[in-house]
């Protein structure tokens, strides 16, 4: 309260005797205001009587009671409506005993003016001074003030114009720089395209010449073979004629001559018919090739923007980083005159346009009389891609022979091996060195290593406290495996020991773990914290890198190579990362995945995943949109409706590529397994 009632602030204009020149410049209007403001000393303290005893604020519209106390008019009137006494001394009081306190009201107005002057701007002070009565201003003084204000206005307008022009100039300079950079980039791109067009045209002409040479050689070989056979038969006939009686020489000669004419005609007609057949076959083959070419061109135009970005990225990257060019030369087929980036892009273009659909080549239905739940949580090929295993909520690991599934048509295929478990299974991982060994993780947190041949468990690890979502064998060290669980722990196991070798405590649930295929020292961990943690197991105090970008839990991680890592999330996206450079490479969108684990599988060029729309999606690793997709047929949906399961809720639950092959295993939440193959 005391701060409110303090004296005037030093910022209030006042007369300063030590600067007489300033006094001359102050108009009388301002001078009068300053004198009025300085009437009360700055350090003067407002008496408590200036505060209303009811609201404890500076009195507003002061009224005096018959007992000598002052209040705000509204405060005392409101009080007397409830009580008929003075709030200070409790003496009897009515409305008729209230009187205006003019002197106090005048003092309070001065105090309020001083308080306002502390924060008021010069313009506000000037306006208040003009509104005050009793201070006359001459016309000459007003003219001087108007001139001063006009000059001030012109100066402010000029400064504002200069600022606006400077902002505009900065914008134009920035825009010019941006467009020059874009022009330079476009010119560079055009130079790349020009060079590549020349290289491709040259190589195409070489191919045409080679094709023409091969055609001529084939034609010559065909002509030689057709002329040699009748010539050899005629010489045989002549030799036989010489050995026979000389009396028949003339007759034999005439007969041979006639036979030669007939054989020549027959040969000519036969040769013409062969040419017609070959031409018709070539025409049909050319027609098929042209149709295939048109289809591939349509695929290019459908994804033109993504392909354009891929081409330019590869050309610019290799042009700006020569060391990458040297490394890439080892993996790309080199053609004379071809840039490495162009050769790399041609490989992408060829693989991308090679396939346009997924074709079903076999189907397995996991019908189980004793278990209505048939969700396949995991499906995996063995070391040699001869067997595949399935696991899920049915508490069974079923092993099938792929050749039997493909070659023996049947409604329900019987597994070649089967193992029962105590709990629902979440994940499988085949050992890539020991063919009969497979690891599983289940809903009770148990990690088990099985021998498929004997159908017995070799090792059981029960250290996880909650559901274990993922398990994976190392490709480089067959005795090592890693698992992740809802207990926020990653555990590394060795089949030669009964306890875990390493333990990594994390802050969120672990959804997936995967060894780097090139080393047993590195693992990728997908977590419910939306991140991927990449660890070096030789130093687990902190991850080598944390990849951020997903907006929900990371459900799967898979390595395409030692440097490329794919991840899936329930934010309906897949992402590709470079674990060597710690960079995000690409985001893939098209499928739907918001709550379920729908599977993820990779090979050298393609990434496949499931969708909650009961579809399988295939992406090329260089293109962000799907190459193709396959929807599980209507028959499964009808069966689900008959069982009361609600067909619309089914989803793809597991996928797995066959190594270096366009063949893929897919399974859905109803227990239907399909063997799909990429087709043109």
XYZ file of C-alpha atoms in Angstrom:
680
model
C 0.000 0.000 0.000
C 2.831 2.335 0.761
C 4.233 1.909 -2.729
C 0.974 3.183 -4.217
C 0.979 6.311 -2.123
C 4.576 7.382 -2.709
C 5.530 10.766 -4.129
C 6.239 11.807 -7.697
C 8.595 9.866 -9.928
C 11.837 11.479 -11.240
C 10.672 10.809 -14.794
C 7.906 13.417 -14.479
C 8.925 16.603 -16.348
C 10.094 19.270 -13.870
C 11.962 22.590 -13.898
C 15.702 22.121 -13.341
C 17.478 25.360 -12.328
C 20.908 24.159 -13.482
C 19.796 23.989 -17.140
C 18.137 27.351 -17.980
C 18.351 26.658 -21.723
C 15.910 23.799 -21.329
C 13.500 26.007 -19.431
C 13.148 28.289 -22.416
C 12.145 25.400 -24.669
C 9.384 24.117 -22.389
C 6.024 25.600 -23.313
C 3.950 27.176 -20.530
C 1.502 24.355 -20.877
C 4.089 21.744 -19.878
C 5.556 24.083 -17.283
C 2.255 24.431 -15.505
C 1.838 20.683 -15.460
C 5.315 20.219 -14.060
C 4.727 22.796 -11.288
C 1.493 21.100 -10.324
C 3.257 17.762 -10.219
C 6.046 19.094 -8.053
C 3.687 20.636 -5.478
C 4.068 17.555 -3.280
C 7.643 16.382 -2.501
C 8.719 13.151 -4.150
C 9.498 11.472 -0.833
C 6.225 12.458 0.786
C 4.204 9.546 2.176
C 0.431 9.571 1.775
C -1.388 9.583 5.112
C -3.396 6.505 5.996
C -6.469 8.731 6.148
C -6.212 8.919 2.347
C -6.985 5.196 2.198
C -10.532 3.954 2.474
C -10.835 1.831 5.655
C -13.242 -0.498 3.826
C -11.473 -1.264 0.522
C -7.979 -0.171 1.630
C -7.447 1.708 -1.625
C -7.056 5.423 -2.299
C -10.405 6.991 -1.552
C -12.578 7.588 -4.561
C -15.368 10.221 -4.341
C -14.560 10.971 -0.691
C -17.461 11.388 1.752
C -17.184 12.415 5.424
C -19.306 10.975 8.235
C -20.695 12.891 11.185
C -18.123 11.126 13.359
C -15.239 12.480 11.217
C -14.198 9.460 9.133
C -13.796 9.482 5.342
C -14.737 6.648 2.949
C -15.316 5.974 -0.710
C -18.871 6.904 -1.510
C -19.813 3.460 -2.924
C -18.051 1.651 -0.070
C -19.890 3.470 2.729
C -23.254 3.338 0.918
C -22.913 -0.414 0.448
C -21.952 -0.822 4.105
C -24.946 1.199 5.358
C -27.286 -1.069 3.406
C -26.301 -3.888 5.744
C -25.394 -2.047 8.930
C -26.221 1.368 10.383
C -22.918 2.145 12.047
C -19.512 3.600 11.226
C -17.015 0.923 10.148
C -14.277 2.703 12.147
C -15.880 3.645 15.476
C -19.200 1.732 15.339
C -21.174 4.932 16.034
C -24.748 4.982 14.766
C -24.785 6.245 11.199
C -27.314 6.762 8.403
C -27.196 8.025 4.831
C -28.314 11.463 5.998
C -25.135 11.816 8.035
C -22.822 11.597 5.000
C -21.241 14.762 3.558
C -18.922 15.313 0.549
C -15.271 15.896 1.526
C -14.220 18.358 -1.203
C -10.767 19.157 0.199
C -9.772 15.472 0.476
C -11.178 14.775 -2.953
C -9.017 17.537 -4.435
C -5.875 16.213 -2.763
C -6.674 12.702 -3.945
C -7.028 13.865 -7.534
C -3.576 15.430 -7.368
C -2.156 12.210 -5.935
C -3.770 10.191 -8.730
C -2.341 12.585 -11.308
C 1.152 12.093 -9.906
C 0.731 8.327 -9.933
C -0.435 8.439 -13.541
C 2.456 10.672 -14.559
C 4.922 7.962 -13.509
C 3.867 5.675 -16.352
C 2.279 8.118 -18.789
C 3.987 8.744 -22.112
C 4.926 12.263 -23.244
C 1.994 12.184 -25.643
C -0.370 11.332 -22.817
C 1.082 14.121 -20.683
C 0.702 16.551 -23.572
C -2.916 15.493 -24.029
C -3.610 15.962 -20.317
C -2.016 19.381 -20.348
C -4.187 20.471 -23.274
C -7.273 19.275 -21.469
C -6.458 21.225 -18.316
C -8.303 24.460 -17.843
C -6.722 27.655 -16.673
C -3.576 27.460 -18.781
C -3.742 29.606 -21.882
C -1.756 28.868 -25.049
C -1.169 31.492 -27.679
C -1.611 30.932 -31.407
C 2.096 31.482 -31.996
C 2.969 28.783 -29.485
C 0.495 26.407 -31.124
C 2.056 27.184 -34.546
C 5.484 26.380 -33.151
C 4.161 23.145 -31.695
C 2.468 22.178 -34.964
C 5.653 22.895 -36.916
C 7.642 20.816 -34.484
C 5.123 17.960 -34.726
C 5.041 18.157 -38.524
C 8.843 18.005 -38.680
C 8.834 15.100 -36.249
C 6.216 13.313 -38.355
C 8.229 13.790 -41.569
C 11.336 12.458 -39.859
C 9.500 9.418 -38.519
C 7.931 8.728 -41.902
C 11.349 8.955 -43.558
C 12.867 6.569 -41.035
C 9.950 4.172 -41.492
C 10.360 4.312 -45.267
C 14.076 3.637 -44.962
C 13.398 0.635 -42.706
C 10.795 -0.734 -45.127
C 13.126 -0.281 -48.089
C 15.938 -2.010 -46.202
C 13.660 -4.942 -45.359
C 12.538 -5.171 -48.982
C 16.131 -4.977 -50.198
C 17.228 -7.725 -47.782
C 14.366 -9.916 -48.960
C 15.245 -9.378 -52.621
C 18.926 -10.136 -51.968
C 17.962 -13.316 -50.129
C 15.553 -14.307 -52.893
C 18.170 -13.642 -55.572
C 20.715 -15.768 -53.718
C 18.201 -18.576 -53.322
C 17.241 -18.479 -57.000
C 20.878 -18.292 -58.091
C 21.588 -21.358 -55.974
C 18.564 -23.093 -57.468
C 19.661 -22.084 -60.962
C 23.160 -23.383 -60.291
C 21.688 -26.635 -59.023
C 19.366 -26.914 -62.018
C 22.238 -26.206 -64.412
C 24.314 -28.844 -62.672
C 21.417 -31.289 -62.864
C 20.935 -30.509 -66.545
C 24.622 -31.164 -67.130
C 24.294 -34.519 -65.368
C 21.238 -35.369 -67.455
C 22.972 -34.316 -70.677
C 26.010 -36.457 -69.903
C 23.840 -39.411 -68.948
C 21.686 -39.092 -72.081
C 24.832 -39.201 -74.211
C 26.129 -42.214 -72.303
C 22.830 -44.077 -72.568
C 22.432 -43.257 -76.258
C 25.959 -44.466 -76.948
C 25.399 -47.663 -75.019
C 22.050 -48.211 -76.747
C 23.658 -47.850 -80.170
C 26.297 -50.359 -79.119
C 23.532 -52.748 -78.132
C 21.765 -52.250 -81.486
C 24.981 -52.942 -83.386
C 25.674 -56.021 -81.301
C 22.119 -57.229 -81.874
C 22.463 -56.737 -85.628
C 25.748 -58.642 -85.621
C 24.180 -61.494 -83.717
C 21.215 -61.523 -86.126
C 23.522 -61.705 -89.146
C 25.536 -64.510 -87.575
C 22.402 -66.467 -86.755
C 21.089 -65.972 -90.299
C 24.378 -67.095 -91.790
C 24.483 -70.137 -89.540
C 20.910 -70.987 -90.553
C 21.722 -70.622 -94.259
C 24.855 -72.763 -93.927
C 23.015 -75.567 -92.192
C 20.194 -75.541 -94.773
C 22.551 -75.634 -97.809
C 24.957 -78.243 -96.493
C 22.366 -81.018 -96.045
C 21.082 -81.268 -99.694
C 24.658 -80.866 -101.074
C 25.895 -83.792 -98.990
C 22.939 -85.995 -100.112
C 23.546 -85.224 -103.780
C 27.220 -86.105 -103.532
C 26.274 -89.395 -101.898
C 23.934 -90.155 -104.765
C 26.603 -89.322 -107.371
C 29.126 -91.542 -105.669
C 26.647 -94.388 -105.599
C 25.975 -93.814 -109.295
C 29.695 -94.167 -110.083
C 29.948 -97.433 -108.184
C 26.893 -98.830 -110.054
C 26.850 -100.011 -113.606
C 28.084 -97.600 -116.217
C 25.060 -98.347 -118.295
C 22.901 -96.458 -115.806
C 25.105 -93.380 -115.575
C 23.079 -91.245 -117.912
C 19.807 -92.336 -116.396
C 21.124 -91.687 -112.913
C 22.450 -88.320 -113.968
C 19.109 -87.316 -115.414
C 17.360 -88.612 -112.337
C 19.750 -86.742 -110.092
C 19.233 -83.569 -112.056
C 15.491 -83.880 -111.767
C 15.758 -84.742 -108.070
C 17.964 -81.730 -107.538
C 15.340 -79.466 -109.062
C 12.591 -80.985 -106.987
C 14.744 -80.890 -103.816
C 15.670 -77.303 -104.548
C 12.043 -76.289 -104.807
C 11.170 -78.208 -101.664
C 14.130 -76.696 -99.860
C 13.199 -73.190 -100.983
C 9.594 -73.551 -99.901
C 10.632 -75.134 -96.603
C 13.183 -72.430 -95.985
C 10.577 -69.729 -96.708
C 8.119 -71.359 -94.351
C 10.800 -71.526 -91.659
C 11.516 -67.828 -92.153
C 7.814 -67.045 -91.937
C 7.531 -69.062 -88.732
C 10.586 -67.383 -87.269
C 9.292 -63.960 -88.258
C 5.880 -64.635 -86.771
C 7.537 -65.877 -83.571
C 9.754 -62.809 -83.483
C 6.734 -60.593 -84.033
C 4.841 -62.209 -81.168
C 7.891 -61.983 -78.943
C 8.393 -58.356 -79.935
C 4.726 -57.695 -79.184
C 5.075 -59.224 -75.726
C 8.253 -57.266 -75.108
C 6.620 -54.033 -76.215
C 3.647 -54.689 -73.929
C 5.992 -55.328 -71.005
C 7.927 -52.184 -71.848
C 4.733 -50.109 -71.866
C 3.734 -51.509 -68.467
C 7.136 -50.673 -66.999
C 6.987 -47.157 -68.433
C 3.609 -46.670 -66.757
C 5.153 -47.636 -63.430
C 7.902 -45.077 -63.996
C 5.405 -42.282 -64.712
C 3.290 -43.267 -61.711
C 6.270 -42.765 -59.382
C 8.100 -40.161 -61.463
C 8.668 -37.644 -58.665
C 10.186 -40.194 -56.310
C 12.360 -41.639 -59.082
C 13.487 -38.147 -60.065
C 14.486 -37.423 -56.471
C 16.342 -40.733 -56.277
C 18.250 -40.061 -59.521
C 19.273 -36.523 -58.571
C 20.252 -37.572 -55.073
C 22.583 -40.282 -56.361
C 24.125 -38.054 -59.040
C 24.663 -35.122 -56.678
C 25.951 -37.282 -53.850
C 28.546 -39.039 -55.963
C 29.547 -35.754 -57.600
C 30.035 -34.019 -54.236
C 31.687 -36.956 -52.446
C 34.306 -38.695 -54.608
C 35.212 -41.189 -51.845
C 31.667 -42.587 -52.043
C 32.170 -43.015 -55.784
C 35.217 -45.168 -55.177
C 33.376 -47.331 -52.678
C 30.348 -47.654 -54.934
C 32.448 -48.778 -57.895
C 32.915 -52.145 -56.209
C 29.199 -52.871 -55.949
C 27.895 -51.452 -59.235
C 28.433 -53.055 -62.622
C 30.642 -50.605 -64.511
C 29.908 -49.816 -68.151
C 32.238 -47.825 -70.298
C 31.182 -44.157 -70.294
C 28.699 -44.725 -67.476
C 28.768 -42.585 -64.352
C 28.588 -44.637 -61.147
C 25.550 -42.704 -59.978
C 23.784 -43.427 -63.264
C 24.635 -47.118 -63.033
C 23.356 -47.186 -59.460
C 20.116 -45.481 -60.456
C 19.667 -47.833 -63.410
C 19.865 -50.721 -60.960
C 17.162 -49.078 -58.824
C 14.991 -48.383 -61.858
C 15.335 -51.950 -63.128
C 14.424 -53.563 -59.821
C 11.635 -51.083 -59.156
C 9.898 -51.597 -62.505
C 10.579 -55.323 -62.614
C 7.543 -56.218 -60.482
C 4.018 -54.845 -60.338
C 2.012 -57.350 -58.290
C 2.101 -60.113 -55.719
C 0.936 -63.535 -56.884
C -0.258 -66.279 -54.525
C 1.542 -69.574 -55.180
C 0.462 -71.506 -52.074
C -1.744 -71.187 -49.011
C -1.792 -72.805 -45.585
C -4.648 -72.520 -43.124
C -3.729 -73.207 -39.529
C -7.023 -74.793 -38.516
C -6.965 -75.987 -34.907
C -9.881 -77.789 -33.288
C -8.625 -77.061 -29.792
C -7.601 -73.422 -30.203
C -9.899 -70.812 -31.711
C -7.184 -68.158 -31.532
C -4.900 -68.522 -34.561
C -2.995 -65.219 -34.662
C 0.458 -65.849 -36.131
C 2.829 -63.555 -34.251
C 6.005 -64.636 -36.043
C 7.002 -66.543 -39.167
C 10.630 -67.287 -40.089
C 12.695 -69.245 -42.632
C 15.470 -71.548 -41.502
C 19.118 -71.289 -42.527
C 18.640 -72.948 -45.939
C 15.156 -71.535 -46.685
C 13.827 -75.092 -46.814
C 11.731 -75.000 -43.644
C 9.695 -72.235 -42.079
C 8.292 -71.995 -38.575
C 5.228 -70.215 -37.237
C 4.324 -69.203 -33.699
C 1.559 -67.246 -32.043
C -1.185 -67.280 -29.468
C -1.936 -70.991 -30.045
C 1.088 -71.832 -27.819
C 2.659 -73.974 -30.524
C 5.661 -73.757 -32.801
C 4.812 -75.378 -36.132
C 7.485 -76.182 -38.680
C 6.542 -76.665 -42.358
C 8.476 -77.899 -45.372
C 8.279 -75.213 -48.068
C 8.584 -77.657 -50.979
C 5.694 -79.733 -49.615
C 3.556 -76.638 -49.215
C 4.302 -75.564 -52.800
C 3.991 -78.968 -54.465
C 1.240 -80.713 -52.542
C -2.131 -78.980 -52.883
C -4.176 -79.410 -49.745
C -6.697 -77.459 -47.735
C -4.800 -77.933 -44.480
C -1.074 -78.713 -44.583
C 0.370 -80.702 -41.714
C 3.564 -79.445 -40.099
C 6.615 -81.686 -40.236
C 7.466 -80.793 -36.636
C 5.471 -79.267 -33.792
C 6.408 -78.104 -30.295
C 4.051 -77.042 -27.506
C 4.770 -74.212 -25.073
C 3.309 -73.069 -21.765
C 2.521 -69.556 -22.895
C 1.586 -67.562 -25.967
C 4.526 -66.881 -28.251
C 5.592 -63.461 -29.508
C 8.706 -64.047 -31.649
C 10.895 -66.678 -33.347
C 14.495 -66.591 -34.561
C 16.271 -69.381 -36.445
C 19.955 -69.921 -35.848
C 21.731 -69.223 -39.152
C 24.578 -71.651 -38.358
C 22.904 -74.559 -36.593
C 20.010 -75.529 -38.804
C 17.932 -77.277 -36.124
C 18.147 -74.553 -33.490
C 15.394 -71.985 -33.094
C 14.743 -69.468 -30.298
C 11.362 -68.258 -29.053
C 10.111 -65.580 -26.662
C 6.738 -65.707 -24.930
C 4.209 -63.709 -22.955
C 5.629 -64.857 -19.600
C 9.066 -63.459 -20.426
C 10.694 -66.841 -21.046
C 13.317 -67.127 -23.784
C 13.720 -70.717 -25.022
C 16.204 -72.347 -27.402
C 14.743 -75.406 -29.150
C 16.118 -78.334 -31.124
C 13.600 -78.771 -33.933
C 14.765 -82.267 -34.774
C 14.244 -83.656 -31.259
C 11.434 -81.193 -30.420
C 13.072 -80.551 -27.058
C 14.115 -77.324 -25.384
C 17.876 -76.939 -25.005
C 17.922 -73.828 -22.820
C 15.296 -71.827 -20.947
C 16.011 -68.330 -19.679
C 13.527 -66.915 -17.155
C 15.130 -63.648 -16.056
C 12.625 -61.314 -17.757
C 9.899 -60.179 -15.372
C 7.301 -59.382 -18.017
C 6.357 -60.338 -21.561
C 9.325 -60.739 -23.895
C 8.438 -59.248 -27.267
C 11.509 -60.077 -29.326
C 14.446 -62.467 -29.618
C 17.229 -62.692 -32.199
C 20.229 -64.948 -32.868
C 23.505 -63.366 -33.913
C 24.521 -64.172 -37.482
C 28.235 -63.977 -36.746
C 28.306 -65.768 -33.373
C 25.761 -68.639 -33.319
C 25.982 -69.020 -29.536
C 24.766 -65.466 -28.828
C 21.185 -64.187 -28.790
C 19.459 -61.066 -27.508
C 15.953 -60.416 -26.177
C 13.806 -57.437 -25.188
C 10.872 -57.254 -22.788
C 8.140 -55.125 -21.273
C 10.284 -54.999 -18.125
C 12.368 -52.320 -19.944
C 15.388 -54.615 -20.113
C 17.512 -55.899 -22.976
C 19.316 -59.124 -22.155
C 22.138 -60.809 -24.036
C 22.381 -64.581 -23.669
C 24.925 -67.261 -24.518
C 23.750 -70.813 -25.191
C 26.770 -72.046 -23.231
C 25.653 -70.277 -20.044
C 22.510 -70.495 -17.949
C 22.373 -66.818 -17.014
C 22.368 -63.650 -19.094
C 25.711 -62.272 -20.204
C 24.715 -58.597 -20.383
C 21.798 -56.568 -19.130
C 20.770 -53.126 -20.429
C 18.231 -51.190 -18.349
C 16.146 -48.741 -20.342
C 13.405 -46.290 -19.439
C 10.616 -47.654 -21.666
C 9.198 -50.989 -22.761
C 11.278 -52.860 -25.334
C 9.321 -53.858 -28.441
C 12.071 -55.281 -30.680
C 15.787 -56.135 -30.788
C 18.043 -57.085 -33.688
C 21.718 -57.925 -34.157
C 23.705 -56.176 -36.868
C 24.316 -58.913 -39.494
C 27.979 -57.951 -39.770
C 28.925 -58.037 -36.104
C 27.731 -59.501 -32.812
C 28.884 -56.322 -31.052
C 26.083 -54.100 -32.310
C 22.341 -54.299 -31.676
C 19.379 -52.096 -32.536
C 16.614 -51.711 -29.956
C 13.137 -50.398 -30.754
C 11.304 -48.939 -27.784
C 7.942 -47.596 -26.676
C 9.629 -44.192 -26.240
C 9.370 -43.758 -30.066
C 13.147 -44.075 -30.520
C 15.650 -46.612 -31.843
C 18.686 -47.097 -29.625
C 21.813 -48.402 -31.363
C 24.243 -50.022 -28.912
C 27.800 -51.245 -28.959
C 27.701 -54.162 -26.506
C 31.304 -53.482 -25.545
C 30.136 -50.259 -23.888
C 26.507 -50.343 -22.763
C 26.654 -47.253 -20.548
C 25.019 -45.255 -23.344
C 23.909 -45.978 -26.926
C 26.124 -45.109 -29.869
C 23.199 -43.194 -31.346
C 19.489 -42.663 -30.782
C 17.423 -42.412 -33.954
C 14.397 -40.154 -33.551
C 11.555 -39.582 -35.985
C 8.752 -42.008 -35.216
C 5.756 -40.562 -33.403
C 4.692 -43.784 -31.676
C 6.236 -46.993 -30.383
C 8.815 -48.694 -32.625
C 7.466 -52.218 -33.181
C 10.157 -53.742 -35.448
C 13.760 -53.176 -36.513
C 15.443 -55.107 -39.374
C 18.848 -54.739 -41.066
C 19.010 -54.640 -44.871
C 22.807 -54.544 -44.676
C 25.502 -53.702 -42.164
C 24.751 -49.978 -42.573
C 21.031 -49.858 -43.446
C 18.367 -50.324 -40.788
C 14.598 -50.372 -41.372
C 12.092 -49.691 -38.610
C 8.324 -49.949 -38.274
C 6.064 -48.065 -35.906
C 2.425 -47.817 -34.952
C 2.439 -44.323 -36.479
C 1.748 -46.053 -39.864
C 5.223 -45.395 -41.235
C 8.401 -47.289 -42.000
C 11.753 -45.535 -41.848
C 15.172 -46.312 -43.265
C 18.314 -45.261 -41.362
C 22.037 -45.199 -42.014
C 23.634 -46.560 -38.814
C 27.135 -45.737 -40.056
C 26.507 -42.036 -40.670
C 23.650 -41.824 -38.108
C 21.293 -40.318 -40.665
C 17.645 -40.821 -41.629
C 17.386 -41.877 -45.269
C 13.715 -42.273 -46.141
C 10.161 -42.537 -44.783
C 7.669 -44.993 -46.281
C 3.916 -44.429 -46.131
C 0.909 -46.252 -47.550
C -0.054 -48.987 -45.090
C -2.143 -48.632 -41.931
C -0.686 -49.511 -38.541
C -1.962 -47.811 -35.410
C -2.224 -50.448 -32.670
C -1.134 -53.962 -33.754
C 2.161 -55.642 -34.561
C 1.822 -56.222 -38.325
C 5.254 -57.613 -39.197
C 8.318 -56.315 -41.029
C 10.748 -58.079 -43.360
C 13.573 -56.898 -45.614
C 15.936 -58.084 -48.314
C 18.588 -56.245 -50.309
C 16.184 -54.063 -52.302
C 12.687 -54.452 -50.877
C 10.918 -53.837 -47.573
C 7.589 -55.512 -46.838
C 5.147 -55.074 -43.982
C 1.585 -55.859 -43.041
C -1.349 -53.567 -42.613
C -4.383 -53.434 -40.360
C -6.485 -53.477 -43.547
C -5.510 -57.180 -43.981
C -3.095 -56.281 -46.783
C 0.603 -56.864 -47.423
C 2.600 -53.873 -48.708
C 5.929 -53.995 -50.558
C 8.241 -50.965 -50.825
C 11.442 -50.472 -52.766
C 14.060 -49.100 -50.405
C 14.693 -46.071 -52.667
C 11.012 -45.117 -53.168
C 8.752 -43.871 -50.393
C 5.497 -45.126 -51.921
C 4.527 -48.816 -52.156
C 5.509 -50.789 -55.249
C 2.565 -53.155 -54.865
C 0.271 -54.684 -52.271
C -1.893 -57.759 -51.858
C -5.143 -58.066 -49.944
C -6.036 -61.331 -48.303
C -9.079 -62.655 -50.179
C -12.744 -62.300 -49.363
C -12.972 -65.984 -48.373
C -11.071 -65.376 -45.161
C -13.320 -62.450 -44.346
C -16.463 -64.542 -44.882
C -15.117 -67.337 -42.707
C -14.306 -64.848 -39.980
C -17.835 -63.469 -40.110
C -19.285 -66.981 -39.812
C -17.134 -67.620 -36.750
C -18.310 -64.357 -35.242
C -14.858 -62.905 -35.240
C -15.664 -59.787 -37.207
C -13.726 -60.026 -40.437
C -13.080 -56.297 -40.605
C -10.823 -56.485 -37.536
C -8.320 -58.937 -39.044
C -4.854 -57.741 -39.931
C -1.554 -59.001 -41.307
C 0.453 -60.189 -38.316
C 3.734 -61.582 -39.725
C 5.828 -61.427 -42.933
C 9.149 -62.950 -43.999
C 11.204 -62.773 -47.225
C 12.990 -65.814 -48.543
C 16.706 -64.963 -48.808
C 17.665 -63.318 -52.131
C 14.321 -64.237 -53.636
C 11.067 -62.519 -54.649
C 9.190 -65.115 -52.553
C 7.626 -64.063 -49.279
C 5.676 -65.708 -46.456
C 2.753 -63.768 -45.022
C 0.313 -64.584 -42.227
C -2.680 -62.823 -40.765
C -4.472 -62.715 -37.446
C -6.871 -65.462 -38.531
C -4.090 -67.989 -39.032
C -4.008 -67.931 -42.828
C -0.539 -68.232 -44.341
C 0.140 -67.323 -47.971
C 3.244 -67.843 -50.030
C 3.501 -64.821 -52.312
C 5.901 -64.062 -55.133
C 6.599 -60.765 -56.854
C 5.480 -60.881 -60.490
C 5.613 -58.546 -63.492
